[in-house]
PDB file of C-alpha atoms in Angstrom:
ATOM      1  CA  MET Q 167     111.502  57.935  76.115  1.00  0.00           C
ATOM      2  CA  SER Q 168     110.660  61.733  76.887  1.00  0.00           C
ATOM      3  CA  ARG Q 169     112.218  63.444  79.710  1.00  0.00           C
ATOM      4  CA  ARG Q 170     110.181  65.209  82.346  1.00  0.00           C
ATOM      5  CA  PRO Q 171     111.380  68.806  82.747  1.00  0.00           C
ATOM      6  CA  ALA Q 172     113.055  69.592  86.232  1.00  0.00           C
ATOM      7  CA  HIS Q 173     110.780  70.872  88.715  1.00  0.00           C
ATOM      8  CA  ILE Q 174     111.154  74.710  88.976  1.00  0.00           C
ATOM      9  CA  PRO Q 175     109.901  75.979  92.272  1.00  0.00           C
ATOM     10  CA  GLN Q 176     107.357  79.001  91.959  1.00  0.00           C
ATOM     11  CA  ARG Q 177     108.931  82.261  92.734  1.00  0.00           C
ATOM     12  CA  VAL Q 178     107.482  83.811  95.828  1.00  0.00           C
ATOM     13  CA  PRO Q 179     106.500  87.588  95.140  1.00  0.00           C
ATOM     14  CA  ILE Q 180     107.489  89.996  97.694  1.00  0.00           C
ATOM     15  CA  PHE Q 181     106.705  93.554  97.596  1.00  0.00           C
ATOM     16  CA  VAL Q 182     109.213  96.107  99.223  1.00  0.00           C
ATOM     17  CA  ALA Q 183     108.428  99.775  99.133  1.00  0.00           C
ATOM     18  CA  CYS Q 184     111.378 102.212  99.750  1.00  0.00           C
ATOM     19  CA  GLU Q 185     111.529 105.728 101.309  1.00  0.00           C
ATOM     20  CA  GLY Q 186     114.318 106.722  98.928  1.00  0.00           C
ATOM     21  CA  ASP Q 187     116.987 105.736  96.349  1.00  0.00           C
ATOM     22  CA  SER Q 188     119.340 104.636  99.141  1.00  0.00           C
ATOM     23  CA  GLU Q 189     116.711 102.232 100.607  1.00  0.00           C
ATOM     24  CA  ALA Q 190     115.850 100.900  96.887  1.00  0.00           C
ATOM     25  CA  ALA Q 191     119.534 100.182  96.400  1.00  0.00           C
ATOM     26  CA  TYR Q 192     119.719  98.367  99.543  1.00  0.00           C
ATOM     27  CA  VAL Q 193     116.853  96.124  98.575  1.00  0.00           C
ATOM     28  CA  SER Q 194     118.424  95.740  95.278  1.00  0.00           C
ATOM     29  CA  PHE Q 195     121.538  94.421  96.943  1.00  0.00           C
ATOM     30  CA  LEU Q 196     119.279  92.118  99.144  1.00  0.00           C
ATOM     31  CA  ARG Q 197     117.899  90.788  95.748  1.00  0.00           C
ATOM     32  CA  ALA Q 198     120.923  90.176  94.196  1.00  0.00           C
ATOM     33  CA  LEU Q 199     122.090  88.144  97.320  1.00  0.00           C
ATOM     34  CA  ALA Q 200     119.075  86.168  97.085  1.00  0.00           C
ATOM     35  CA  ASP Q 201     119.532  85.693  93.249  1.00  0.00           C
ATOM     36  CA  ASP Q 202     122.997  84.258  94.007  1.00  0.00           C
ATOM     37  CA  ALA Q 203     121.847  81.922  96.465  1.00  0.00           C
ATOM     38  CA  ASN Q 204     119.234  80.615  93.748  1.00  0.00           C
ATOM     39  CA  LEU Q 205     116.242  81.392  96.313  1.00  0.00           C
ATOM     40  CA  PRO Q 206     112.722  81.101  94.506  1.00  0.00           C
ATOM     41  CA  VAL Q 207     111.838  84.674  95.321  1.00  0.00           C
ATOM     42  CA  HIS Q 208     110.828  87.730  93.052  1.00  0.00           C
ATOM     43  CA  ILE Q 209     111.436  90.947  94.921  1.00  0.00           C
ATOM     44  CA  HIS Q 210     109.488  93.800  93.366  1.00  0.00           C
ATOM     45  CA  ILE Q 211     111.109  96.988  94.361  1.00  0.00           C
ATOM     46  CA  GLU Q 212     108.888 100.079  94.542  1.00  0.00           C
ATOM     47  CA  PRO Q 213     110.856 103.573  95.230  1.00  0.00           C
ATOM     48  CA  PHE Q 214     108.522 106.250  96.443  1.00  0.00           C
ATOM     49  CA  PRO Q 215     108.850 109.433  94.187  1.00  0.00           C
ATOM     50  CA  ALA Q 216     110.666 112.268  95.889  1.00  0.00           C
ATOM     51  CA  GLY Q 217     108.258 114.314  98.381  1.00  0.00           C
ATOM     52  CA  VAL Q 218     105.791 111.594  99.066  1.00  0.00           C
ATOM     53  CA  GLY Q 219     105.799 112.715 102.757  1.00  0.00           C
ATOM     54  CA  ASP Q 220     105.571 111.204 106.016  1.00  0.00           C
ATOM     55  CA  PRO Q 221     105.067 107.533 106.901  1.00  0.00           C
ATOM     56  CA  LEU Q 222     101.118 108.025 106.819  1.00  0.00           C
ATOM     57  CA  ALA Q 223     101.682 109.211 102.936  1.00  0.00           C
ATOM     58  CA  ARG Q 224     104.114 106.475 102.270  1.00  0.00           C
ATOM     59  CA  VAL Q 225     101.740 103.633 103.465  1.00  0.00           C
ATOM     60  CA  GLU Q 226      98.819 105.216 101.808  1.00  0.00           C
ATOM     61  CA  ARG Q 227     100.989 105.317  98.532  1.00  0.00           C
ATOM     62  CA  ALA Q 228     101.988 101.831  98.813  1.00  0.00           C
ATOM     63  CA  LYS Q 229      98.545 100.698  99.429  1.00  0.00           C
ATOM     64  CA  LEU Q 230      97.426 102.331  96.087  1.00  0.00           C
ATOM     65  CA  ARG Q 231     100.340 101.026  94.279  1.00  0.00           C
ATOM     66  CA  LEU Q 232      99.488  97.307  95.504  1.00  0.00           C
ATOM     67  CA  ARG Q 233      96.025  97.765  94.440  1.00  0.00           C
ATOM     68  CA  GLN Q 234      97.244  98.680  90.799  1.00  0.00           C
ATOM     69  CA  LEU Q 235      99.853  95.868  90.629  1.00  0.00           C
ATOM     70  CA  ARG Q 236      97.312  93.382  91.672  1.00  0.00           C
ATOM     71  CA  LEU Q 237      95.532  93.870  88.362  1.00  0.00           C
ATOM     72  CA  GLN Q 238      98.854  93.611  86.503  1.00  0.00           C
ATOM     73  CA  ARG Q 239     100.786  90.889  88.503  1.00  0.00           C
ATOM     74  CA  GLY Q 240      98.502  89.476  91.085  1.00  0.00           C
ATOM     75  CA  VAL Q 241      98.721  89.464  94.760  1.00  0.00           C
ATOM     76  CA  PHE Q 242     102.193  89.730  96.453  1.00  0.00           C
ATOM     77  CA  GLY Q 243     102.517  87.117  99.226  1.00  0.00           C
ATOM     78  CA  ARG Q 244     104.365  89.398 101.593  1.00  0.00           C
ATOM     79  CA  ARG Q 245     104.408  93.259 101.606  1.00  0.00           C
ATOM     80  CA  PHE Q 246     107.062  95.674 103.170  1.00  0.00           C
ATOM     81  CA  ILE Q 247     107.852  99.178 103.669  1.00  0.00           C
ATOM     82  CA  LEU Q 248     111.384 100.454 104.518  1.00  0.00           C
ATOM     83  CA  LEU Q 249     110.886 103.759 106.819  1.00  0.00           C
ATOM     84  CA  ASP Q 250     113.115 106.031 109.013  1.00  0.00           C
ATOM     85  CA  SER Q 251     111.724 106.025 112.530  1.00  0.00           C
ATOM     86  CA  ASP Q 252     112.776 109.587 112.975  1.00  0.00           C
ATOM     87  CA  GLN Q 253     109.981 110.470 110.579  1.00  0.00           C
ATOM     88  CA  LEU Q 254     107.505 109.391 113.525  1.00  0.00           C
ATOM     89  CA  GLU Q 255     108.476 112.155 115.693  1.00  0.00           C
ATOM     90  CA  LEU Q 256     107.392 114.913 113.268  1.00  0.00           C
ATOM     91  CA  ALA Q 257     103.582 113.961 113.641  1.00  0.00           C
ATOM     92  CA  ARG Q 258     103.038 111.330 116.187  1.00  0.00           C
ATOM     93  CA  ASP Q 259      99.146 111.033 115.314  1.00  0.00           C
ATOM     94  CA  ARG Q 260     100.021 110.425 111.544  1.00  0.00           C
ATOM     95  CA  GLY Q 261     102.647 107.838 112.725  1.00  0.00           C
ATOM     96  CA  GLU Q 262     100.109 106.088 114.697  1.00  0.00           C
ATOM     97  CA  ARG Q 263      97.641 106.026 111.726  1.00  0.00           C
ATOM     98  CA  ALA Q 264     100.397 104.863 109.510  1.00  0.00           C
ATOM     99  CA  VAL Q 265     101.006 102.057 111.499  1.00  0.00           C
ATOM    100  CA  ARG Q 266      97.547 101.074 111.960  1.00  0.00           C
ATOM    101  CA  LEU Q 267      96.882 101.269 108.140  1.00  0.00           C
ATOM    102  CA  ALA Q 268      99.856  99.275 107.405  1.00  0.00           C
ATOM    103  CA  HIS Q 269      98.439  96.500 109.837  1.00  0.00           C
ATOM    104  CA  GLN Q 270      95.190  96.614 108.154  1.00  0.00           C
ATOM    105  CA  GLU Q 271      96.651  96.236 104.701  1.00  0.00           C
ATOM    106  CA  GLY Q 272      99.033  93.518 105.645  1.00  0.00           C
ATOM    107  CA  ILE Q 273     101.858  95.639 104.957  1.00  0.00           C
ATOM    108  CA  GLU Q 274     105.046  95.161 107.331  1.00  0.00           C
ATOM    109  CA  LEU Q 275     107.074  98.076 108.505  1.00  0.00           C
ATOM    110  CA  ILE Q 276     110.860  97.815 108.555  1.00  0.00           C
ATOM    111  CA  TRP Q 277     111.791 100.617 110.776  1.00  0.00           C
ATOM    112  CA  GLN Q 278     115.313 102.140 110.296  1.00  0.00           C
ATOM    113  CA  ARG Q 279     116.142 103.371 113.718  1.00  0.00           C
ATOM    114  CA  PRO Q 280     116.684 106.570 113.377  1.00  0.00           C
ATOM    115  CA  CYS Q 281     117.570 106.506 109.738  1.00  0.00           C
ATOM    116  CA  HIS Q 282     118.949 104.478 106.853  1.00  0.00           C
ATOM    117  CA  GLU Q 283     122.667 105.526 107.729  1.00  0.00           C
ATOM    118  CA  ALA Q 284     122.250 104.105 111.218  1.00  0.00           C
ATOM    119  CA  PHE Q 285     120.683 100.893 109.620  1.00  0.00           C
ATOM    120  CA  LEU Q 286     123.661 100.638 107.462  1.00  0.00           C
ATOM    121  CA  LEU Q 287     126.204 101.386 110.338  1.00  0.00           C
ATOM    122  CA  ARG Q 288     124.897  98.074 112.015  1.00  0.00           C
ATOM    123  CA  HIS Q 289     126.144  96.304 109.113  1.00  0.00           C
ATOM    124  CA  LEU Q 290     129.824  97.328 109.743  1.00  0.00           C
ATOM    125  CA  PRO Q 291     132.005  94.969 111.937  1.00  0.00           C
ATOM    126  CA  HIS Q 292     132.008  95.898 115.672  1.00  0.00           C
ATOM    127  CA  ARG Q 293     129.080  98.248 115.054  1.00  0.00           C
ATOM    128  CA  ALA Q 294     125.678  96.280 115.341  1.00  0.00           C
ATOM    129  CA  ASP Q 295     125.229  97.841 118.965  1.00  0.00           C
ATOM    130  CA  ARG Q 296     125.759 101.475 117.812  1.00  0.00           C
ATOM    131  CA  HIS Q 297     122.407 103.584 117.835  1.00  0.00           C
ATOM    132  CA  PRO Q 298     122.985 107.255 116.933  1.00  0.00           C
ATOM    133  CA  ALA Q 299     120.468 109.538 118.518  1.00  0.00           C
ATOM    134  CA  SER Q 300     119.870 111.415 115.311  1.00  0.00           C
ATOM    135  CA  ALA Q 301     120.175 111.197 111.486  1.00  0.00           C
ATOM    136  CA  ARG Q 302     123.148 113.780 111.452  1.00  0.00           C
ATOM    137  CA  ASP Q 303     124.839 111.765 114.176  1.00  0.00           C
ATOM    138  CA  ALA Q 304     124.252 108.554 112.204  1.00  0.00           C
ATOM    139  CA  LEU Q 305     125.802 110.151 108.917  1.00  0.00           C
ATOM    140  CA  ARG Q 306     128.669 111.361 110.935  1.00  0.00           C
ATOM    141  CA  VAL Q 307     129.467 108.188 112.612  1.00  0.00           C
ATOM    142  CA  LEU Q 308     128.913 106.039 109.510  1.00  0.00           C
ATOM    143  CA  GLN Q 309     131.286 108.436 107.169  1.00  0.00           C
ATOM    144  CA  ARG Q 310     133.983 108.006 109.957  1.00  0.00           C
ATOM    145  CA  ASP Q 311     133.696 104.168 109.734  1.00  0.00           C
ATOM    146  CA  TRP Q 312     132.941 104.061 105.919  1.00  0.00           C
ATOM    147  CA  GLU Q 313     134.977 106.777 104.391  1.00  0.00           C
ATOM    148  CA  THR Q 314     133.684 106.593 100.802  1.00  0.00           C
ATOM    149  CA  TYR Q 315     129.984 106.604 101.851  1.00  0.00           C
ATOM    150  CA  ALA Q 316     127.991 109.159 100.084  1.00  0.00           C
ATOM    151  CA  LYS Q 317     124.217 109.260  99.870  1.00  0.00           C
ATOM    152  CA  PRO Q 318     122.596 107.793  98.000  1.00  0.00           C
ATOM    153  CA  MET Q 319     124.673 104.519  97.434  1.00  0.00           C
ATOM    154  CA  THR Q 320     124.143 102.334  94.471  1.00  0.00           C
ATOM    155  CA  ARG Q 321     123.675  98.506  94.776  1.00  0.00           C
ATOM    156  CA  LEU Q 322     127.285  97.996  93.448  1.00  0.00           C
ATOM    157  CA  GLN Q 323     128.516 100.514  95.828  1.00  0.00           C
ATOM    158  CA  LEU Q 324     126.849  98.799  98.658  1.00  0.00           C
ATOM    159  CA  ALA Q 325     128.160  95.439  97.483  1.00  0.00           C
ATOM    160  CA  ALA Q 326     131.673  96.899  97.465  1.00  0.00           C
ATOM    161  CA  ARG Q 327     131.646  97.088 101.146  1.00  0.00           C
ATOM    162  CA  LEU Q 328     128.805  94.867 102.421  1.00  0.00           C
ATOM    163  CA  ASP Q 329     128.307  91.057 101.896  1.00  0.00           C
ATOM    164  CA  LEU Q 330     125.868  88.346 103.259  1.00  0.00           C
ATOM    165  CA  GLU Q 331     127.801  88.347 106.567  1.00  0.00           C
ATOM    166  CA  SER Q 332     127.032  92.054 106.863  1.00  0.00           C
ATOM    167  CA  VAL Q 333     123.580  91.630 106.383  1.00  0.00           C
ATOM    168  CA  TYR Q 334     123.434  88.703 109.030  1.00  0.00           C
ATOM    169  CA  ARG Q 335     125.270  90.820 111.473  1.00  0.00           C
ATOM    170  CA  ALA Q 336     122.535  93.739 111.027  1.00  0.00           C
ATOM    171  CA  ALA Q 337     119.731  91.215 111.207  1.00  0.00           C
ATOM    172  CA  ARG Q 338     120.857  89.855 114.632  1.00  0.00           C
ATOM    173  CA  VAL Q 339     120.107  93.269 116.120  1.00  0.00           C
ATOM    174  CA  GLU Q 340     117.453  94.474 113.681  1.00  0.00           C
ATOM    175  CA  PRO Q 341     114.176  92.192 114.126  1.00  0.00           C
ATOM    176  CA  ASP Q 342     112.265  93.979 111.104  1.00  0.00           C
ATOM    177  CA  LEU Q 343     115.232  93.185 108.635  1.00  0.00           C
ATOM    178  CA  ALA Q 344     115.395  89.519 110.141  1.00  0.00           C
ATOM    179  CA  THR Q 345     111.790  89.112 109.272  1.00  0.00           C
ATOM    180  CA  LEU Q 346     112.309  90.314 105.700  1.00  0.00           C
ATOM    181  CA  LEU Q 347     115.371  87.933 105.472  1.00  0.00           C
ATOM    182  CA  ARG Q 348     113.264  85.005 106.582  1.00  0.00           C
ATOM    183  CA  VAL Q 349     110.658  85.776 104.071  1.00  0.00           C
ATOM    184  CA  ILE Q 350     113.435  85.841 101.382  1.00  0.00           C
ATOM    185  CA  GLY Q 351     115.142  82.897 102.616  1.00  0.00           C
ATOM    186  CA  LEU Q 352     118.463  84.170 103.719  1.00  0.00           C
ATOM    187  CA  THR Q 353     118.364  82.813 107.258  1.00  0.00           C
ATOM    188  CA  GLY Q 354     122.037  82.164 108.010  1.00  0.00           C
ATOM    189  CA  PHE Q 355     121.943  84.607 110.739  1.00  0.00           C
ATOM    190  CA  GLU Q 356     119.881  82.507 113.120  1.00  0.00           C
TER     191      GLU Q 356
END
């Protein structure tokens, strides 16, 4: 009598474009958490090359890359971009166009307010309610609370300080991150 192979759930493809190496390492850290939980997802990390520009240029770049990947790998069920919100202030009209284009393309924006370091700060114990006013303030506060923090961190360096509970702590105050975690299947924060 032949045995039927075990059912292997199809992995849901998720596209996540990242503003820089720090964000790419963070998403790689999330991917490792999903792998550890045996979640049926595949997170494709797409780091933007240095100098891509403002949020509109990044959304345009992600749109182009998604079209290229569609030919190679098919369609991604969900698409995200991690962006620093302080970039919106540099050119308000281009920021508004970035939001509209992302919506048209089905790309969800994960805003790091005002930057990645502030976003990371909210992962630390008793810091979820901290909202530094600027990137400079965020870096100063983060380095005070995370003495070994240096930009850019690798996935392994992040994992040495952060864990799944840290991610859940941030997701409770970061609705954009919470959306990404729900899509991945990491829902213990709810």
